[in-house]
């Protein structure tokens, strides 16, 4: 009977140990969730990158609109490659420490979203100064919104660390 009691006690301890290890693993995975490629922190930069390529392709197909950045290959393959390059930048940034990751994700979110809005406004027929101001305003908004998302994520991670 003592042997069964010892085995039972051992199994309870082992079972609790496994549960604790699983909870720790889950908590660690939740803290490190920014390593997933698409998550709440990467949606805005990736959306901005995609929107930039798509609106550029649409804009250059319209009469009177051209790409002003001479470094951009505006062929379908070139714009696809540009999106892939930008996606790689987001992936790289997302897997860095917060002090490097957050400013880069905010910058890419603001820049690419702003450029996309500029393109969209030009496609809709607005004049160049209005499209530039609209792009800058939208870029600042998306930069700020990305910062809010990253701050919320940081708070969640801090709460998980203190559990």
PDB file of C-alpha atoms in Angstrom:
ATOM      1  CA  UNK A   1       0.000   0.000   0.000  1.00  0.00           C
ATOM      2  CA  UNK A   2       2.894   2.324   0.803  1.00  0.00           C
ATOM      3  CA  UNK A   3       4.368   1.605  -2.626  1.00  0.00           C
ATOM      4  CA  UNK A   4       1.102   2.601  -4.330  1.00  0.00           C
ATOM      5  CA  UNK A   5       0.937   5.737  -2.238  1.00  0.00           C
ATOM      6  CA  UNK A   6       4.500   6.635  -3.205  1.00  0.00           C
ATOM      7  CA  UNK A   7       3.830   5.936  -6.904  1.00  0.00           C
ATOM      8  CA  UNK A   8       0.598   7.905  -6.748  1.00  0.00           C
ATOM      9  CA  UNK A   9       2.366  10.792  -5.061  1.00  0.00           C
ATOM     10  CA  UNK A  10       5.185  10.571  -7.618  1.00  0.00           C
ATOM     11  CA  UNK A  11       2.689  10.602 -10.502  1.00  0.00           C
ATOM     12  CA  UNK A  12       0.913  13.609  -9.040  1.00  0.00           C
ATOM     13  CA  UNK A  13       4.206  15.454  -8.686  1.00  0.00           C
ATOM     14  CA  UNK A  14       5.285  14.459 -12.176  1.00  0.00           C
ATOM     15  CA  UNK A  15       1.913  15.427 -13.620  1.00  0.00           C
ATOM     16  CA  UNK A  16       2.065  18.804 -11.920  1.00  0.00           C
ATOM     17  CA  UNK A  17       5.597  19.279 -13.158  1.00  0.00           C
ATOM     18  CA  UNK A  18       4.521  18.566 -16.719  1.00  0.00           C
ATOM     19  CA  UNK A  19       1.614  20.984 -16.434  1.00  0.00           C
ATOM     20  CA  UNK A  20       3.888  23.681 -15.059  1.00  0.00           C
ATOM     21  CA  UNK A  21       6.390  23.101 -17.857  1.00  0.00           C
ATOM     22  CA  UNK A  22       3.572  23.268 -20.436  1.00  0.00           C
ATOM     23  CA  UNK A  23       2.276  26.532 -18.931  1.00  0.00           C
ATOM     24  CA  UNK A  24       5.777  28.002 -18.957  1.00  0.00           C
ATOM     25  CA  UNK A  25       6.221  26.941 -22.574  1.00  0.00           C
ATOM     26  CA  UNK A  26       2.861  28.446 -23.503  1.00  0.00           C
ATOM     27  CA  UNK A  27       3.715  31.687 -21.725  1.00  0.00           C
ATOM     28  CA  UNK A  28       7.096  31.847 -23.440  1.00  0.00           C
ATOM     29  CA  UNK A  29       5.463  31.200 -26.812  1.00  0.00           C
ATOM     30  CA  UNK A  30       2.949  33.991 -26.158  1.00  0.00           C
ATOM     31  CA  UNK A  31       5.773  36.387 -25.271  1.00  0.00           C
ATOM     32  CA  UNK A  32       7.707  35.450 -28.390  1.00  0.00           C
ATOM     33  CA  UNK A  33       4.677  35.493 -30.685  1.00  0.00           C
ATOM     34  CA  UNK A  34       6.192  38.391 -32.610  1.00  0.00           C
ATOM     35  CA  UNK A  35       8.377  35.788 -34.299  1.00  0.00           C
ATOM     36  CA  UNK A  36       5.329  34.702 -36.289  1.00  0.00           C
ATOM     37  CA  UNK A  37       5.562  36.403 -39.678  1.00  0.00           C
ATOM     38  CA  UNK A  38       2.001  37.692 -39.786  1.00  0.00           C
ATOM     39  CA  UNK A  39       0.680  39.020 -36.499  1.00  0.00           C
ATOM     40  CA  UNK A  40      -0.866  42.235 -35.244  1.00  0.00           C
ATOM     41  CA  UNK A  41       2.513  44.010 -35.387  1.00  0.00           C
ATOM     42  CA  UNK A  42       3.228  43.150 -39.032  1.00  0.00           C
ATOM     43  CA  UNK A  43      -0.212  43.636 -40.582  1.00  0.00           C
ATOM     44  CA  UNK A  44       0.125  47.385 -41.187  1.00  0.00           C
ATOM     45  CA  UNK A  45       3.665  47.292 -42.645  1.00  0.00           C
ATOM     46  CA  UNK A  46       2.818  44.309 -44.870  1.00  0.00           C
ATOM     47  CA  UNK A  47      -0.465  45.902 -45.973  1.00  0.00           C
ATOM     48  CA  UNK A  48       1.346  49.136 -46.769  1.00  0.00           C
ATOM     49  CA  UNK A  49       3.994  47.272 -48.768  1.00  0.00           C
ATOM     50  CA  UNK A  50       1.358  45.392 -50.765  1.00  0.00           C
ATOM     51  CA  UNK A  51      -0.761  48.505 -51.289  1.00  0.00           C
ATOM     52  CA  UNK A  52       2.295  50.412 -52.513  1.00  0.00           C
ATOM     53  CA  UNK A  53       3.044  47.793 -55.176  1.00  0.00           C
ATOM     54  CA  UNK A  54      -0.605  47.460 -56.235  1.00  0.00           C
ATOM     55  CA  UNK A  55      -1.325  51.215 -56.382  1.00  0.00           C
ATOM     56  CA  UNK A  56       1.938  51.805 -58.247  1.00  0.00           C
ATOM     57  CA  UNK A  57       0.946  49.198 -60.841  1.00  0.00           C
ATOM     58  CA  UNK A  58      -2.501  50.773 -61.235  1.00  0.00           C
ATOM     59  CA  UNK A  59      -1.134  54.321 -61.351  1.00  0.00           C
ATOM     60  CA  UNK A  60       1.465  53.698 -64.041  1.00  0.00           C
ATOM     61  CA  UNK A  61      -1.168  52.038 -66.209  1.00  0.00           C
ATOM     62  CA  UNK A  62      -3.070  55.349 -66.315  1.00  0.00           C
ATOM     63  CA  UNK A  63      -2.229  58.042 -68.802  1.00  0.00           C
ATOM     64  CA  UNK A  64      -0.198  60.884 -67.360  1.00  0.00           C
ATOM     65  CA  UNK A  65       1.044  59.061 -64.268  1.00  0.00           C
ATOM     66  CA  UNK A  66       4.591  57.701 -64.035  1.00  0.00           C
ATOM     67  CA  UNK A  67       6.834  56.342 -61.298  1.00  0.00           C
ATOM     68  CA  UNK A  68       9.087  59.161 -60.115  1.00  0.00           C
ATOM     69  CA  UNK A  69      11.522  56.893 -58.300  1.00  0.00           C
ATOM     70  CA  UNK A  70      14.055  55.856 -60.927  1.00  0.00           C
ATOM     71  CA  UNK A  71      15.303  52.977 -58.768  1.00  0.00           C
ATOM     72  CA  UNK A  72      11.989  51.123 -59.059  1.00  0.00           C
ATOM     73  CA  UNK A  73      11.477  48.524 -61.780  1.00  0.00           C
ATOM     74  CA  UNK A  74       7.809  49.061 -62.627  1.00  0.00           C
ATOM     75  CA  UNK A  75       7.279  45.814 -64.516  1.00  0.00           C
ATOM     76  CA  UNK A  76       4.895  43.351 -62.835  1.00  0.00           C
ATOM     77  CA  UNK A  77       7.893  41.215 -61.904  1.00  0.00           C
ATOM     78  CA  UNK A  78       9.749  44.251 -60.560  1.00  0.00           C
ATOM     79  CA  UNK A  79       6.828  45.335 -58.372  1.00  0.00           C
ATOM     80  CA  UNK A  80       6.377  41.769 -57.127  1.00  0.00           C
ATOM     81  CA  UNK A  81      10.084  41.599 -56.290  1.00  0.00           C
ATOM     82  CA  UNK A  82       9.807  44.936 -54.489  1.00  0.00           C
ATOM     83  CA  UNK A  83       6.940  43.577 -52.372  1.00  0.00           C
ATOM     84  CA  UNK A  84       8.978  40.457 -51.611  1.00  0.00           C
ATOM     85  CA  UNK A  85      11.945  42.624 -50.571  1.00  0.00           C
ATOM     86  CA  UNK A  86       9.733  44.741 -48.321  1.00  0.00           C
ATOM     87  CA  UNK A  87       8.176  41.602 -46.822  1.00  0.00           C
ATOM     88  CA  UNK A  88      11.687  40.351 -46.081  1.00  0.00           C
ATOM     89  CA  UNK A  89      12.462  43.628 -44.321  1.00  0.00           C
ATOM     90  CA  UNK A  90       9.345  43.251 -42.167  1.00  0.00           C
ATOM     91  CA  UNK A  91      10.247  39.642 -41.363  1.00  0.00           C
ATOM     92  CA  UNK A  92      13.785  40.670 -40.395  1.00  0.00           C
ATOM     93  CA  UNK A  93      12.609  43.609 -38.277  1.00  0.00           C
ATOM     94  CA  UNK A  94       9.948  41.517 -36.572  1.00  0.00           C
ATOM     95  CA  UNK A  95      12.566  39.052 -35.353  1.00  0.00           C
ATOM     96  CA  UNK A  96      14.803  41.648 -33.699  1.00  0.00           C
ATOM     97  CA  UNK A  97      14.860  43.014 -30.169  1.00  0.00           C
ATOM     98  CA  UNK A  98      12.145  45.583 -29.378  1.00  0.00           C
ATOM     99  CA  UNK A  99      14.529  48.566 -29.358  1.00  0.00           C
ATOM    100  CA  UNK A 100      15.310  47.905 -33.061  1.00  0.00           C
ATOM    101  CA  UNK A 101      12.092  46.146 -34.085  1.00  0.00           C
ATOM    102  CA  UNK A 102       9.548  48.737 -33.000  1.00  0.00           C
ATOM    103  CA  UNK A 103      11.029  51.844 -34.678  1.00  0.00           C
ATOM    104  CA  UNK A 104      11.572  49.942 -37.930  1.00  0.00           C
ATOM    105  CA  UNK A 105       8.038  48.515 -37.990  1.00  0.00           C
ATOM    106  CA  UNK A 106       6.567  51.952 -37.235  1.00  0.00           C
ATOM    107  CA  UNK A 107       8.686  53.571 -39.950  1.00  0.00           C
ATOM    108  CA  UNK A 108       7.755  50.988 -42.585  1.00  0.00           C
ATOM    109  CA  UNK A 109       4.070  51.165 -41.617  1.00  0.00           C
ATOM    110  CA  UNK A 110       4.025  54.944 -41.942  1.00  0.00           C
ATOM    111  CA  UNK A 111       6.164  55.236 -45.051  1.00  0.00           C
ATOM    112  CA  UNK A 112       4.556  52.533 -47.169  1.00  0.00           C
ATOM    113  CA  UNK A 113       1.021  53.423 -46.089  1.00  0.00           C
ATOM    114  CA  UNK A 114       1.654  57.096 -46.855  1.00  0.00           C
ATOM    115  CA  UNK A 115       3.106  56.335 -50.287  1.00  0.00           C
ATOM    116  CA  UNK A 116       0.110  54.104 -51.009  1.00  0.00           C
ATOM    117  CA  UNK A 117      -2.323  56.865 -50.071  1.00  0.00           C
ATOM    118  CA  UNK A 118      -0.424  59.305 -52.284  1.00  0.00           C
ATOM    119  CA  UNK A 119      -0.692  56.835 -55.181  1.00  0.00           C
ATOM    120  CA  UNK A 120      -4.385  56.232 -54.510  1.00  0.00           C
ATOM    121  CA  UNK A 121      -5.166  59.945 -54.464  1.00  0.00           C
ATOM    122  CA  UNK A 122      -3.307  60.418 -57.751  1.00  0.00           C
ATOM    123  CA  UNK A 123      -5.248  57.516 -59.281  1.00  0.00           C
ATOM    124  CA  UNK A 124      -8.479  59.213 -58.169  1.00  0.00           C
ATOM    125  CA  UNK A 125      -7.415  62.376 -59.984  1.00  0.00           C
ATOM    126  CA  UNK A 126      -6.326  64.728 -57.206  1.00  0.00           C
ATOM    127  CA  UNK A 127      -3.518  67.155 -57.891  1.00  0.00           C
ATOM    128  CA  UNK A 128       0.007  66.489 -56.719  1.00  0.00           C
ATOM    129  CA  UNK A 129       0.147  68.804 -53.684  1.00  0.00           C
ATOM    130  CA  UNK A 130      -3.110  67.379 -52.319  1.00  0.00           C
ATOM    131  CA  UNK A 131      -1.973  63.787 -52.847  1.00  0.00           C
ATOM    132  CA  UNK A 132       1.344  64.490 -51.106  1.00  0.00           C
ATOM    133  CA  UNK A 133      -0.346  66.108 -48.099  1.00  0.00           C
ATOM    134  CA  UNK A 134      -2.884  63.262 -47.948  1.00  0.00           C
ATOM    135  CA  UNK A 135      -0.078  60.697 -48.134  1.00  0.00           C
ATOM    136  CA  UNK A 136       1.908  62.402 -45.386  1.00  0.00           C
ATOM    137  CA  UNK A 137      -1.152  62.698 -43.131  1.00  0.00           C
ATOM    138  CA  UNK A 138      -2.124  59.062 -43.647  1.00  0.00           C
ATOM    139  CA  UNK A 139       1.497  57.954 -43.160  1.00  0.00           C
ATOM    140  CA  UNK A 140       1.682  59.785 -39.832  1.00  0.00           C
ATOM    141  CA  UNK A 141      -1.611  58.226 -38.760  1.00  0.00           C
ATOM    142  CA  UNK A 142      -0.452  54.696 -39.626  1.00  0.00           C
ATOM    143  CA  UNK A 143       2.932  55.324 -37.933  1.00  0.00           C
ATOM    144  CA  UNK A 144       1.030  56.326 -34.777  1.00  0.00           C
ATOM    145  CA  UNK A 145      -1.387  53.379 -35.058  1.00  0.00           C
ATOM    146  CA  UNK A 146       1.506  50.928 -35.460  1.00  0.00           C
ATOM    147  CA  UNK A 147       3.067  52.449 -32.332  1.00  0.00           C
ATOM    148  CA  UNK A 148      -0.150  51.819 -30.399  1.00  0.00           C
ATOM    149  CA  UNK A 149      -0.222  48.195 -31.540  1.00  0.00           C
ATOM    150  CA  UNK A 150       3.401  47.671 -30.541  1.00  0.00           C
ATOM    151  CA  UNK A 151       2.794  49.299 -27.144  1.00  0.00           C
ATOM    152  CA  UNK A 152      -0.218  47.030 -26.510  1.00  0.00           C
ATOM    153  CA  UNK A 153       1.907  44.043 -27.481  1.00  0.00           C
ATOM    154  CA  UNK A 154       4.690  45.156 -25.148  1.00  0.00           C
ATOM    155  CA  UNK A 155       2.246  45.515 -22.240  1.00  0.00           C
ATOM    156  CA  UNK A 156       0.828  42.027 -22.907  1.00  0.00           C
ATOM    157  CA  UNK A 157       4.336  40.566 -23.022  1.00  0.00           C
ATOM    158  CA  UNK A 158       5.276  42.268 -19.754  1.00  0.00           C
ATOM    159  CA  UNK A 159       2.156  40.868 -18.049  1.00  0.00           C
ATOM    160  CA  UNK A 160       3.022  37.382 -19.306  1.00  0.00           C
ATOM    161  CA  UNK A 161       6.587  37.690 -18.013  1.00  0.00           C
ATOM    162  CA  UNK A 162       5.365  38.574 -14.521  1.00  0.00           C
ATOM    163  CA  UNK A 163       2.973  35.602 -14.279  1.00  0.00           C
TER     164      UNK A 163
END
